[in-house]
Every structure is written in C-alpha cells, then in structure tokens.
XYZ file of N, CA and C in Angstrom:
735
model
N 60.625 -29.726 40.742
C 59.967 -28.430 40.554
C 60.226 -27.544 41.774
N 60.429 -26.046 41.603
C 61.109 -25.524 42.808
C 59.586 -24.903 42.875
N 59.753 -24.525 44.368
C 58.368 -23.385 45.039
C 58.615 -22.255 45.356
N 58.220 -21.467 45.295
C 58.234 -19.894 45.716
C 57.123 -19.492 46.662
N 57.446 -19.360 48.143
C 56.595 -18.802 48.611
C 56.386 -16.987 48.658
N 54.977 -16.913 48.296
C 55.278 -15.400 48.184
C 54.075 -14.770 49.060
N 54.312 -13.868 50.632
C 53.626 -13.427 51.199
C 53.463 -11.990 51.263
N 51.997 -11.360 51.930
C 51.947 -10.097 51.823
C 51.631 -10.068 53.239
N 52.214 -8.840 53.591
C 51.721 -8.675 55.226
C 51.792 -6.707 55.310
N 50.869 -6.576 56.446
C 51.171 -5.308 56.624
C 50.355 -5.091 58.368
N 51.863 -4.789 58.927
C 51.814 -4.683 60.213
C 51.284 -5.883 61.566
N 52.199 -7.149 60.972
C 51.994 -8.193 61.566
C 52.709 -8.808 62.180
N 53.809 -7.906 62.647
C 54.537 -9.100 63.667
C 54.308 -9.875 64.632
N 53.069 -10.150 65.203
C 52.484 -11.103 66.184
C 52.003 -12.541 65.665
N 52.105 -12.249 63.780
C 51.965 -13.292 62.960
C 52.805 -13.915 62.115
N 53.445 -12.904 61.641
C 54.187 -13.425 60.560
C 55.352 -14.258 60.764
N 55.648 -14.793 62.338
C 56.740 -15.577 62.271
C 56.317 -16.924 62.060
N 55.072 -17.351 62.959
C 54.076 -18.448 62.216
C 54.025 -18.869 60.818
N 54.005 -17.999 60.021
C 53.669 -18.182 59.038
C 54.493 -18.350 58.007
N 55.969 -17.509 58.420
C 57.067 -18.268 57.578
C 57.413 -19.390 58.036
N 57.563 -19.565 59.217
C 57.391 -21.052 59.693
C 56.963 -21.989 58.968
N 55.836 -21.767 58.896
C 55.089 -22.917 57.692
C 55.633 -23.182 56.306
N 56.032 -22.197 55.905
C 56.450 -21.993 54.707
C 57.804 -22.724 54.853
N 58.554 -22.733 55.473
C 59.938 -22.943 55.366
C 60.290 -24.429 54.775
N 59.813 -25.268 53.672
C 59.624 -26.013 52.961
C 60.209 -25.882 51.904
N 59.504 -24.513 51.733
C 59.453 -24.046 50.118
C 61.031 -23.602 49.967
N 61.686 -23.489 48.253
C 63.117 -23.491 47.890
C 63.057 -21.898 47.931
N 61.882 -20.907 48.152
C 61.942 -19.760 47.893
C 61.115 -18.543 48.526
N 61.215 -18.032 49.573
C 60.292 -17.272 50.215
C 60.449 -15.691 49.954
N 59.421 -14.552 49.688
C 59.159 -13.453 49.241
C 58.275 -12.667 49.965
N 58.680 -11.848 50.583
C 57.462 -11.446 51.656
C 57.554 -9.779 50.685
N 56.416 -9.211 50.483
C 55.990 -7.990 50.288
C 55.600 -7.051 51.450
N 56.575 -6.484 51.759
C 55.925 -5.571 53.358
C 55.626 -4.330 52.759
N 54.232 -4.169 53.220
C 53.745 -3.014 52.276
C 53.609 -2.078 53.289
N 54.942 -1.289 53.578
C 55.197 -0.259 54.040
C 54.625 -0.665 56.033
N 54.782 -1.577 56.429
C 54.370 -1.853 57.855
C 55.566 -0.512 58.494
N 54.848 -0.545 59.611
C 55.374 0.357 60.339
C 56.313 -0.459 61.916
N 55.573 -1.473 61.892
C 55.990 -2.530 63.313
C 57.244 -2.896 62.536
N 57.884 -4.273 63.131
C 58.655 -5.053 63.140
C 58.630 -5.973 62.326
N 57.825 -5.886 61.198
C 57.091 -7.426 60.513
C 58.423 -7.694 59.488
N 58.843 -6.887 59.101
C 60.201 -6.751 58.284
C 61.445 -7.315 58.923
N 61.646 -6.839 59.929
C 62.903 -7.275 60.927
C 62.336 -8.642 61.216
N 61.117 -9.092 61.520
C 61.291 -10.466 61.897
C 61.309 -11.681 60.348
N 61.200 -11.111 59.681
C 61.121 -11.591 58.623
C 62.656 -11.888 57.853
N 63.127 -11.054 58.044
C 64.739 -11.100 57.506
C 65.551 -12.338 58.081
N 64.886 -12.893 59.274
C 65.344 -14.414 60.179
C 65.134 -15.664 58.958
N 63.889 -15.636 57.926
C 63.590 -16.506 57.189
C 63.659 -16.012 55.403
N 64.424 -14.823 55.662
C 64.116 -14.319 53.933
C 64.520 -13.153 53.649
N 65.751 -12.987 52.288
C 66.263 -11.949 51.974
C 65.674 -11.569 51.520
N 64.704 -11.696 50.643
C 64.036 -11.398 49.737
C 62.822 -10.472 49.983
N 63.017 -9.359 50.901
C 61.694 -8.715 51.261
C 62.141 -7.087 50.461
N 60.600 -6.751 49.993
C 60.420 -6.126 49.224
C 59.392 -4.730 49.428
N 59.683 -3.363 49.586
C 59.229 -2.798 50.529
C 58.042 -1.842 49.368
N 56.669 -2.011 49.615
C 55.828 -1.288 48.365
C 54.949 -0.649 49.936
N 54.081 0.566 48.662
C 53.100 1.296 49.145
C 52.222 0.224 50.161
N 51.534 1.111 51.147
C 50.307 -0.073 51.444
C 48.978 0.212 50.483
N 48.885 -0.341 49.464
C 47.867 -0.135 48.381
C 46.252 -1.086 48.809
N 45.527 0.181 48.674
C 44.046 -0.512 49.205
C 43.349 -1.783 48.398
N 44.066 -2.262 47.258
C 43.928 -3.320 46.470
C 44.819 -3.805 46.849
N 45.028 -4.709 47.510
C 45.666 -5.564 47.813
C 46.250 -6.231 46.895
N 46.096 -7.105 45.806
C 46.218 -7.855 45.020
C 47.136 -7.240 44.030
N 47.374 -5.852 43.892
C 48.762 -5.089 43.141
C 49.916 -5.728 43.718
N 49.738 -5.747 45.176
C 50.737 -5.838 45.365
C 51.571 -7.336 45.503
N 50.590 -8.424 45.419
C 50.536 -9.450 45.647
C 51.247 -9.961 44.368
N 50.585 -9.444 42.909
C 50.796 -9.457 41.625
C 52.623 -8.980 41.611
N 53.100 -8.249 42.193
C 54.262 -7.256 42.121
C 55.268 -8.986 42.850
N 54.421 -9.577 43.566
C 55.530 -10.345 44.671
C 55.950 -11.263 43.505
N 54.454 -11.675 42.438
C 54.327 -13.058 41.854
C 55.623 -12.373 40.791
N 56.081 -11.401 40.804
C 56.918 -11.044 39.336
C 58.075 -11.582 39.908
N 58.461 -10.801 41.069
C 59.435 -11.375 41.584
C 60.204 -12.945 41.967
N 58.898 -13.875 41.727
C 59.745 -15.045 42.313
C 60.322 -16.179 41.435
N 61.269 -16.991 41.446
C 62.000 -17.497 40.294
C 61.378 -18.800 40.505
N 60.677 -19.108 41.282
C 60.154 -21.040 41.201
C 59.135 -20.944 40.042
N 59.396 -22.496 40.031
C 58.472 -23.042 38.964
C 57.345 -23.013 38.970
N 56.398 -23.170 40.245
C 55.404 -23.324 41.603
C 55.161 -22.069 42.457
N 54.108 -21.121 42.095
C 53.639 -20.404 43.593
C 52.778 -20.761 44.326
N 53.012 -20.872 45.775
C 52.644 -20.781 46.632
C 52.059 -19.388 47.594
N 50.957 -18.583 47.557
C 50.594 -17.232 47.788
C 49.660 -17.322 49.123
N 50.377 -16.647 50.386
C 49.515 -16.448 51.716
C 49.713 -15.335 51.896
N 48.531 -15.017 52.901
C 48.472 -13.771 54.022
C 49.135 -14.584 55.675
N 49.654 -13.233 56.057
C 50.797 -13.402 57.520
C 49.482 -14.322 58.122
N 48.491 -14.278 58.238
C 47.055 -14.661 59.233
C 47.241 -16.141 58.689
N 47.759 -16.821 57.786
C 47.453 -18.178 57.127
C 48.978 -19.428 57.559
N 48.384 -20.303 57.914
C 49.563 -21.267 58.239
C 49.453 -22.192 57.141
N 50.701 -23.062 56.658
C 50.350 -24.465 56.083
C 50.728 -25.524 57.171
N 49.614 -26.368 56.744
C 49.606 -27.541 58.034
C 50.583 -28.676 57.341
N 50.784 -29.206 58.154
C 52.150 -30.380 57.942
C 51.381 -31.823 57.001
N 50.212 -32.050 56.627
C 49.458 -32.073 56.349
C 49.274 -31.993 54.621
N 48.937 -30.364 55.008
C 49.223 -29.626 52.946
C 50.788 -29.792 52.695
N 51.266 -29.745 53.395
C 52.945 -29.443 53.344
C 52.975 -30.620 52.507
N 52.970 -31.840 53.019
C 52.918 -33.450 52.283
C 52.514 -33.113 51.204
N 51.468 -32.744 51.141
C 50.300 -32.890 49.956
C 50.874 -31.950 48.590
N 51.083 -30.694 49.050
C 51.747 -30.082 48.408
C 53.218 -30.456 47.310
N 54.115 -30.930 47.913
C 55.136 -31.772 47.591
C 54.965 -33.319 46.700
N 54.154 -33.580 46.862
C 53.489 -34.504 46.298
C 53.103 -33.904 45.239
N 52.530 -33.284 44.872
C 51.647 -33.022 43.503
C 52.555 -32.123 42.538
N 54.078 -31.432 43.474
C 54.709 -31.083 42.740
C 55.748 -31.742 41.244
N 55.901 -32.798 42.133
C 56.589 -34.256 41.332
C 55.690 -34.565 40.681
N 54.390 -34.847 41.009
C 53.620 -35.476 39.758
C 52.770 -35.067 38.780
N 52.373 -33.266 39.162
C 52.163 -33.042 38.481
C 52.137 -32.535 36.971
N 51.328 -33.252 35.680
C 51.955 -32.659 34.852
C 50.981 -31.958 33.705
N 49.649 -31.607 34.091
C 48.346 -31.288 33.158
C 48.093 -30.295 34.057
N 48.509 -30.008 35.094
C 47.298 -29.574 35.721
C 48.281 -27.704 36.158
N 47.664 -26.595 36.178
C 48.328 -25.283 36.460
C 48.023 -24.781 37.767
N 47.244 -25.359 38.229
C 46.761 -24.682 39.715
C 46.160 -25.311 40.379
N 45.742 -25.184 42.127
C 45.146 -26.050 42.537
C 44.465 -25.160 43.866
N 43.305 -25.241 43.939
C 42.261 -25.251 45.250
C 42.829 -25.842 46.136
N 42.833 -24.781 47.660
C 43.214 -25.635 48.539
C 42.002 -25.278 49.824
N 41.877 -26.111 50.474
C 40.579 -26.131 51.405
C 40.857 -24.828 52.613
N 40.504 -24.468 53.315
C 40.866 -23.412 54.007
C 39.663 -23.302 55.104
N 40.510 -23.954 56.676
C 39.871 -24.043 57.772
C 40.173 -22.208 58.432
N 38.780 -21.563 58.298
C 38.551 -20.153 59.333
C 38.364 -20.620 60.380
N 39.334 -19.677 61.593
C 39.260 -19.868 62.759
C 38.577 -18.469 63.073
N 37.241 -18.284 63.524
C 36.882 -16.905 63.760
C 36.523 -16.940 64.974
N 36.809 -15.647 65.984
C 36.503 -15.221 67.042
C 36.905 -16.661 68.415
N 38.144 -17.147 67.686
C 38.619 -18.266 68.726
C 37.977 -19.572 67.961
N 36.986 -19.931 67.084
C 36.627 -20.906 66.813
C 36.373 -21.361 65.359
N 36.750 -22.686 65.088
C 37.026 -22.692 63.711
C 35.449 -23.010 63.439
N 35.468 -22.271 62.149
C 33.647 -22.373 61.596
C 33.546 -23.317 60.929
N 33.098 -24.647 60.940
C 32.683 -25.206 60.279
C 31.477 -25.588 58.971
N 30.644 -24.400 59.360
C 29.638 -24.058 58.657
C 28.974 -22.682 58.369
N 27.921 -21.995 58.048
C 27.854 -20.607 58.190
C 28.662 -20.591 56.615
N 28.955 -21.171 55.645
C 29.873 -20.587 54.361
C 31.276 -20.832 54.468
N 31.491 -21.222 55.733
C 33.640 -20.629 55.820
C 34.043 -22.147 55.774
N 33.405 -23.111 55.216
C 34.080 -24.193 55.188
C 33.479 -25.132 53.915
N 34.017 -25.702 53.655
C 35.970 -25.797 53.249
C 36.040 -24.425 52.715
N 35.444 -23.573 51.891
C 36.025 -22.211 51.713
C 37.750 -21.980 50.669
N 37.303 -22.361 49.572
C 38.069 -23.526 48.514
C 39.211 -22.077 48.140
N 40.071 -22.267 48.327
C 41.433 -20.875 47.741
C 42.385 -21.101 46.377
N 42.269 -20.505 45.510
C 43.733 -21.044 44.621
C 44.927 -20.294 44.896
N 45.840 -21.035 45.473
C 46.720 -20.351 46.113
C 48.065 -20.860 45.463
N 48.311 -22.326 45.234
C 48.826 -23.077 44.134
C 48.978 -23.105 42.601
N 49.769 -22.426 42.318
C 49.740 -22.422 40.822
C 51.318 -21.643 39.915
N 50.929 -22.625 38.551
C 52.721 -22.478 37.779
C 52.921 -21.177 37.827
N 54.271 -20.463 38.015
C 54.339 -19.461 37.901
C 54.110 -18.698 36.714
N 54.088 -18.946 35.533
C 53.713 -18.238 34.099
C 52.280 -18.105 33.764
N 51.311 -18.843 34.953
C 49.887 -19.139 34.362
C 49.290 -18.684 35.513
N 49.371 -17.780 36.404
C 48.548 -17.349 37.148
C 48.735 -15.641 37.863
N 47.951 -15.073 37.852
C 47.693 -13.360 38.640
C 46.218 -13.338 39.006
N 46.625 -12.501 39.585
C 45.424 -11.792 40.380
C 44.834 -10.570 38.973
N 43.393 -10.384 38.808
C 42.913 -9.225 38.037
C 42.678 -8.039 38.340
N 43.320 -8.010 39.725
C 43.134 -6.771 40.711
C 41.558 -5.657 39.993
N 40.713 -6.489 40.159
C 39.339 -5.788 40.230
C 38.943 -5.589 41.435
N 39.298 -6.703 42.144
C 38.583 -7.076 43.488
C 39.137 -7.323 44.808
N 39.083 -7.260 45.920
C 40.071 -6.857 46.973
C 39.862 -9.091 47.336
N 38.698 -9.607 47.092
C 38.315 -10.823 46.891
C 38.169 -11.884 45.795
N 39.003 -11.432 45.157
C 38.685 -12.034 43.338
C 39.899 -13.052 44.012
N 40.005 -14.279 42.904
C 41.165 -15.503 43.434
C 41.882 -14.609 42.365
N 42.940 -16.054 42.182
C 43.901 -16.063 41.168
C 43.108 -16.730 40.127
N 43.823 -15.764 38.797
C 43.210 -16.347 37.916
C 44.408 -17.259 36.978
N 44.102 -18.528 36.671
C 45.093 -19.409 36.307
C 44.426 -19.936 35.066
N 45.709 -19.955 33.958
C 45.549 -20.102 32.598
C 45.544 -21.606 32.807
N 44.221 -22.711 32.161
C 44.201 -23.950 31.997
C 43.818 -24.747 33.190
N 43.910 -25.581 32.979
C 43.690 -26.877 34.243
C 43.487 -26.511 35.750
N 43.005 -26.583 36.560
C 42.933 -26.976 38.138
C 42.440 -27.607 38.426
N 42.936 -28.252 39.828
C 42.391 -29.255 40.454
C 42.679 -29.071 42.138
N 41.561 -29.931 42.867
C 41.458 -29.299 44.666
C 42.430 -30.446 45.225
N 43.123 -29.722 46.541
C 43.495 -30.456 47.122
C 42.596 -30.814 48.077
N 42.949 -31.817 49.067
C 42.423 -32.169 50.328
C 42.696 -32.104 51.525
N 44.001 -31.391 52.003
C 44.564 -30.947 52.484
C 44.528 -29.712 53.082
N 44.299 -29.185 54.110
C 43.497 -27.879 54.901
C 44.972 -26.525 55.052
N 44.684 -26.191 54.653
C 44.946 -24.331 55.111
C 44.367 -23.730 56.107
N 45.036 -23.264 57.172
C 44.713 -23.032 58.193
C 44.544 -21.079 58.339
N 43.505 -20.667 58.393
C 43.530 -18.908 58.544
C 42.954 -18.225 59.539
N 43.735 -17.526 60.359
C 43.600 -17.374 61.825
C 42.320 -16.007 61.058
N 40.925 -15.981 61.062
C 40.801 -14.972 60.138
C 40.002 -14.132 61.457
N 38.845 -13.156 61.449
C 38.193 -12.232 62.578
C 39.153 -12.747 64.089
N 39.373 -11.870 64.614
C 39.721 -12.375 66.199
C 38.792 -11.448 67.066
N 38.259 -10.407 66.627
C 37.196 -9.984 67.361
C 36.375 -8.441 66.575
N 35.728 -8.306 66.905
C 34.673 -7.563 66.569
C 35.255 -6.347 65.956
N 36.309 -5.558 66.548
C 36.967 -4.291 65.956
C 37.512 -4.885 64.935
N 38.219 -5.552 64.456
C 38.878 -6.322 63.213
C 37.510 -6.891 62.196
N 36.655 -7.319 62.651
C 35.899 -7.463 61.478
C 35.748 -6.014 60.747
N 34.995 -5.073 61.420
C 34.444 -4.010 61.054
C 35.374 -2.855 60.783
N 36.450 -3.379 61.281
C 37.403 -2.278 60.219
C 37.713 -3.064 58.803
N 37.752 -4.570 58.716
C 38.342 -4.678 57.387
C 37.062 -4.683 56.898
N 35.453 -4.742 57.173
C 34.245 -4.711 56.089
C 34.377 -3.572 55.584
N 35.269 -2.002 56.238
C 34.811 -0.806 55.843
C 35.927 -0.738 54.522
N 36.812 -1.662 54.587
C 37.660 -2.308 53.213
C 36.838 -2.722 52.122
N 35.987 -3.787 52.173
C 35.421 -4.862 51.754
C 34.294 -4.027 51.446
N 33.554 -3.594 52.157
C 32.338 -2.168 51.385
C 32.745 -1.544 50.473
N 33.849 -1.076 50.561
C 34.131 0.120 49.530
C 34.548 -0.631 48.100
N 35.299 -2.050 48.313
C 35.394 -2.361 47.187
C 34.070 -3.101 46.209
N 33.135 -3.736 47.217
C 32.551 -4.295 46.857
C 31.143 -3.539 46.354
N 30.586 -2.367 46.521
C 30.094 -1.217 46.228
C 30.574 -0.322 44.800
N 32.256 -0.346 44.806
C 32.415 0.044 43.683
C 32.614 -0.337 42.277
N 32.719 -2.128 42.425
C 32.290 -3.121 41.604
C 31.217 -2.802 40.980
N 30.004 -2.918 41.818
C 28.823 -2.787 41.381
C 28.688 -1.757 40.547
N 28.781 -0.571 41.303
C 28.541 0.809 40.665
C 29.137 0.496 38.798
N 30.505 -0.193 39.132
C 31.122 -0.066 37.656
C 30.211 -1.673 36.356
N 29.311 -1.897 37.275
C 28.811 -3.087 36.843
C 27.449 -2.084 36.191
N 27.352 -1.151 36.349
C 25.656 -0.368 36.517
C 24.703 -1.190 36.911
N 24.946 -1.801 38.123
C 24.261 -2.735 38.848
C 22.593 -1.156 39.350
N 21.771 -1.816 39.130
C 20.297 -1.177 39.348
C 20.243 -1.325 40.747
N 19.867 -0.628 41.708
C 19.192 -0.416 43.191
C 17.800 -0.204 42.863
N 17.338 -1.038 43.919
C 15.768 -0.556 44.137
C 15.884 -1.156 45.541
N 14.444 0.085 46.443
C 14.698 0.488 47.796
C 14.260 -0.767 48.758
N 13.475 -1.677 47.764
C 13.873 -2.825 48.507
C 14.776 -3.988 48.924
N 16.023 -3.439 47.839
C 17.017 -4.064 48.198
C 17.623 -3.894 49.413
N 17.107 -2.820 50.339
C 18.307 -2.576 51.565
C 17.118 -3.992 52.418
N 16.407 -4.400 52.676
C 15.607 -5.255 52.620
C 16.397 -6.495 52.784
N 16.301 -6.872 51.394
C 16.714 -7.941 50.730
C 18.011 -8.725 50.851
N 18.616 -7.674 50.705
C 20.210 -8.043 50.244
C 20.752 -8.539 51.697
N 20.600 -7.686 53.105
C 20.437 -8.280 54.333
C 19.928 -9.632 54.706
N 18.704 -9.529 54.271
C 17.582 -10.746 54.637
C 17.762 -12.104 54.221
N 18.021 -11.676 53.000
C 19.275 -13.093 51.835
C 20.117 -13.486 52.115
N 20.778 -12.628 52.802
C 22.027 -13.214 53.607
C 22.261 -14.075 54.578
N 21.509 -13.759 55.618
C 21.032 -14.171 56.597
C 20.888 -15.426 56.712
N 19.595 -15.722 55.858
C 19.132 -16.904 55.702
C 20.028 -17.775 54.903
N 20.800 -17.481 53.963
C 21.740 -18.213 53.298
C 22.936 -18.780 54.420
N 23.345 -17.590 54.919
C 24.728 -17.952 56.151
C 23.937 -19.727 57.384
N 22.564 -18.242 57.753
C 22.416 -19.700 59.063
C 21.390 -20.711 58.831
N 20.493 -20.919 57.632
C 20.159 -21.658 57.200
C 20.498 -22.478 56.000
N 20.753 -22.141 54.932
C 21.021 -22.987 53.548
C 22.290 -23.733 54.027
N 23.402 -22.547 54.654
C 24.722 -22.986 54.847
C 24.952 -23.688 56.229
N 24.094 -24.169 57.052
C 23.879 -24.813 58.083
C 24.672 -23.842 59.192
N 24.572 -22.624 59.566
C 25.530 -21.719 60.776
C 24.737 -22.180 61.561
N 23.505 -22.484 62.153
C 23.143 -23.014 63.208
C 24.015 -24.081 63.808
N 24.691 -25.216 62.958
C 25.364 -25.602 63.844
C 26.825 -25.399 64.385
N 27.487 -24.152 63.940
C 28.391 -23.514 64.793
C 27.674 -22.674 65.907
N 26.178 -23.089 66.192
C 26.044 -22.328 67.895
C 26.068 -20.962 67.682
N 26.631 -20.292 68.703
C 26.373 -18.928 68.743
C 27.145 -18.074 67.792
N 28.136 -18.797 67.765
C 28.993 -18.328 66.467
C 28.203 -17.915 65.096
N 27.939 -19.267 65.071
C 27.184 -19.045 63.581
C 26.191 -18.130 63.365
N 25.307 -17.939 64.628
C 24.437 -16.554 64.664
C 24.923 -15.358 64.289
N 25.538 -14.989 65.390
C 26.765 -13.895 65.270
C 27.605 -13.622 63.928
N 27.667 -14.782 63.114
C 28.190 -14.340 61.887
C 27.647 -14.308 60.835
N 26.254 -15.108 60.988
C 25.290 -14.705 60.371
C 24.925 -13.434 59.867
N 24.719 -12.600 61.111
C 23.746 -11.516 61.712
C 25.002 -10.281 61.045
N 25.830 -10.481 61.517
C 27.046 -9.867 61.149
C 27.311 -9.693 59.401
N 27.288 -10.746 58.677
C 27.054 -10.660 57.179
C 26.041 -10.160 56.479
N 24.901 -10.335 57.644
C 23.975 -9.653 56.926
C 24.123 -8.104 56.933
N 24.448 -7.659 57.852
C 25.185 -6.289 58.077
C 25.928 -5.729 57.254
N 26.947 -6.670 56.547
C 27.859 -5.657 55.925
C 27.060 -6.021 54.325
N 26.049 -6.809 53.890
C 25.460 -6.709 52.901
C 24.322 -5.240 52.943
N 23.465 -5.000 53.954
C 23.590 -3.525 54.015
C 24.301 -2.405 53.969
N 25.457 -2.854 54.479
C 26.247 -1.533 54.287
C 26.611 -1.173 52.967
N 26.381 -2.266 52.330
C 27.336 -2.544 50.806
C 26.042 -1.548 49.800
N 24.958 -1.785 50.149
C 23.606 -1.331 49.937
C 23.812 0.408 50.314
N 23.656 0.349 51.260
C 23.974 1.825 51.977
C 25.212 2.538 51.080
N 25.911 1.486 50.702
C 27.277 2.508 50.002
C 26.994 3.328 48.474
N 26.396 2.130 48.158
C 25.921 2.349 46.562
C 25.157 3.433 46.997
N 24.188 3.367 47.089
C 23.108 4.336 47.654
C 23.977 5.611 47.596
N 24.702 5.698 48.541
C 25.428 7.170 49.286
C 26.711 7.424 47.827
N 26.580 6.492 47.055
C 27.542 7.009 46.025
C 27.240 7.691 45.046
C-alpha cells in the first residue's frame, strides 16, 4: 500500500524541515504552501516536487481538502509543519499498512508540547487525531477550523505518539484564539445556539474547572494553571463574540 504525505504550512521555515524529515518514509509527499511569504517553499523543494501554491484561506481545511485531491497513494497521511512523526508511529504506521484490511482510518495519539513542556494533562493528552486514512474515504467538512477528518467506515487508534510542537508562547496562543473565536462563534451563531447573560459566567467557569480539575491540569504544575486560566479565556471571548455579533 503506497502513502501520501500531505502537509499544509504557512510561513514556517523554522519548521517545516523537521517535519518533512519525519515524513520521509512515506512513497509520496505534498506540501500545500498557502501563499507563505518566507522560505517554507524553497526549503521544501529539498524533499518534494510536489508543492502546490493556494490562497492563505482562513479555513484551513479547504485547503488541506485541495492537498487530499492531489495525492495518488492508497494511504493519507495529513500534518501541520508544527507536527513530527516519531520513529515510533513511523513503525507503527507501516505496520498497519500491510495488514490492514477492514479498517479506513486510524486515531493517532498526539503528545502537545506547550510553552516548552509537553502537557500531559489539562485535556492535551493523548488528544486522539485522525490523520490516517484510505484515500477515497476520508475529507475534512470544512465547517470547522477544528472538525477531524471525516472517514467513510471503520477506525481504529493507534498507540503510537505524534509529536506537536503546539503554543510556544503567549503571542502565538492569542493570535491563533482570535482564529479559533471567530470560527467557533460563527458555528454557533449558524447553530441558533441561545445566549443568556449568564453564560459569560459559565462558559469560562466550566472550563476552568474541567481543564484543571476533571482533566487533572494540576498536575502539569504551573503549566496546567496557566492553561487552564487561559482556556477559560478564550471560552469568554467565544461568548463575547456571539454577543458582539
């Protein structure tokens, strides 16, 4: 069974050589450079003819969908420049290609490394991805800037970790939540999701307690506070958006 790796990046050359790196397994690599302005293209051409130059579209997942048309394996394989495969999934991966024969897609575990430290708890772990799957039986529904792949029939998880270099510091969270607000606000709105004024309240407060208690963030330490406190934040804002819409 052949693989197709198919990546999206935009304005990452401090990453993306990592990350074809990892990839370089696969019988087929596809990078979508959605209009970067850096070098992410030129360094990319070292591991892959196959780059493909689109809008930078605020749905991400168009364009991701555009890569999956493009690739001729049997097998996709779908990352962001920020994501490595560990030597590890690499095995694992290869393995299930040969044997698999029921199954269309597969969950793969996905270790966040945030703000220098990988979270073990707080929600971001294992933090399950379908990233694996036949090429005829899987897209994105581009509703959601966070929706998976959606795969016709069978899946099953690997055990095998995905590695995603994800927040590295505070300006990077809060520019991509002002992403992640807008989409996740306009979901709702198209959901005729009801507000009431105690939700700006709530929807914070729920959070909170879900991140550093239900989901154990206390024991990532200060981290887990911090990202706690931080989620609960952009669940207000998400509140605040509707509101202001």
């Amino acid at each position: 069974m052949n693989l197709s790796a198919v990546i999206s990046a935009y304005n990452e050359e401090t990453k993306i050589e990592d990350c074809l790196k990892s990839v370089s397994f696969a019988d087929e690599i596809i990078l979508i450079d959605n209009s970067s302005s850096d070098r992410t293209a030129e360094i990319a051409k070292k591991y892959t003819s196959k780059i493909f130059k689109r809008p930078n579209n605020p749905m991400l997942n168009v364009n991701k969908n555009f890569g999956f048309s493009k690739a001729t394996g049997d097998w996709i394989l779908n990352l962001d420049a920020d994501e490595r495969v560990t030597p590890q999934l690499q095995i694992e991966i290869k393995k299930v290609l040969k044997t698999s024969k029921d199954m269309n897609g597969y969950w793969i575990p996905r270790k966040n490394i945030i703000f220098g430290k990988w979270i073990e708890h707080t929600g971001w772990y294992p933090d399950h991805v379908l990233r694996l799957f036949r090429r005829s039986k899987g897209r994105f529904e581009e509703k959601h800037v966070h929706e998976f792949i959606k795969v016709e029939g069978e899946t099953e998880y690997l055990s095998s970790d995905l590695v995603h270099y994800n927040y590295e510091n505070l300006n990077q969270f809060l520019r991509k939540m002002e992403l992640y607000v807008k989409s996740e606000s306009e979901n709702l709105i198209a959901r005729n999701h009801s507000l009431k004024p105690g939700d700006a309240i709530r929807f914070p407060f729920e959070e909170f307690l879900s991140r550093f208690f239900a989901r154990e963030g206390y024991k990532d330490g200060l981290h887990g506070l911090v990202l706690s406190l931080l989620m609960a934040f952009y669940h207000l804002c998400v509140f605040v958006s509707v509101w202001e819409k």
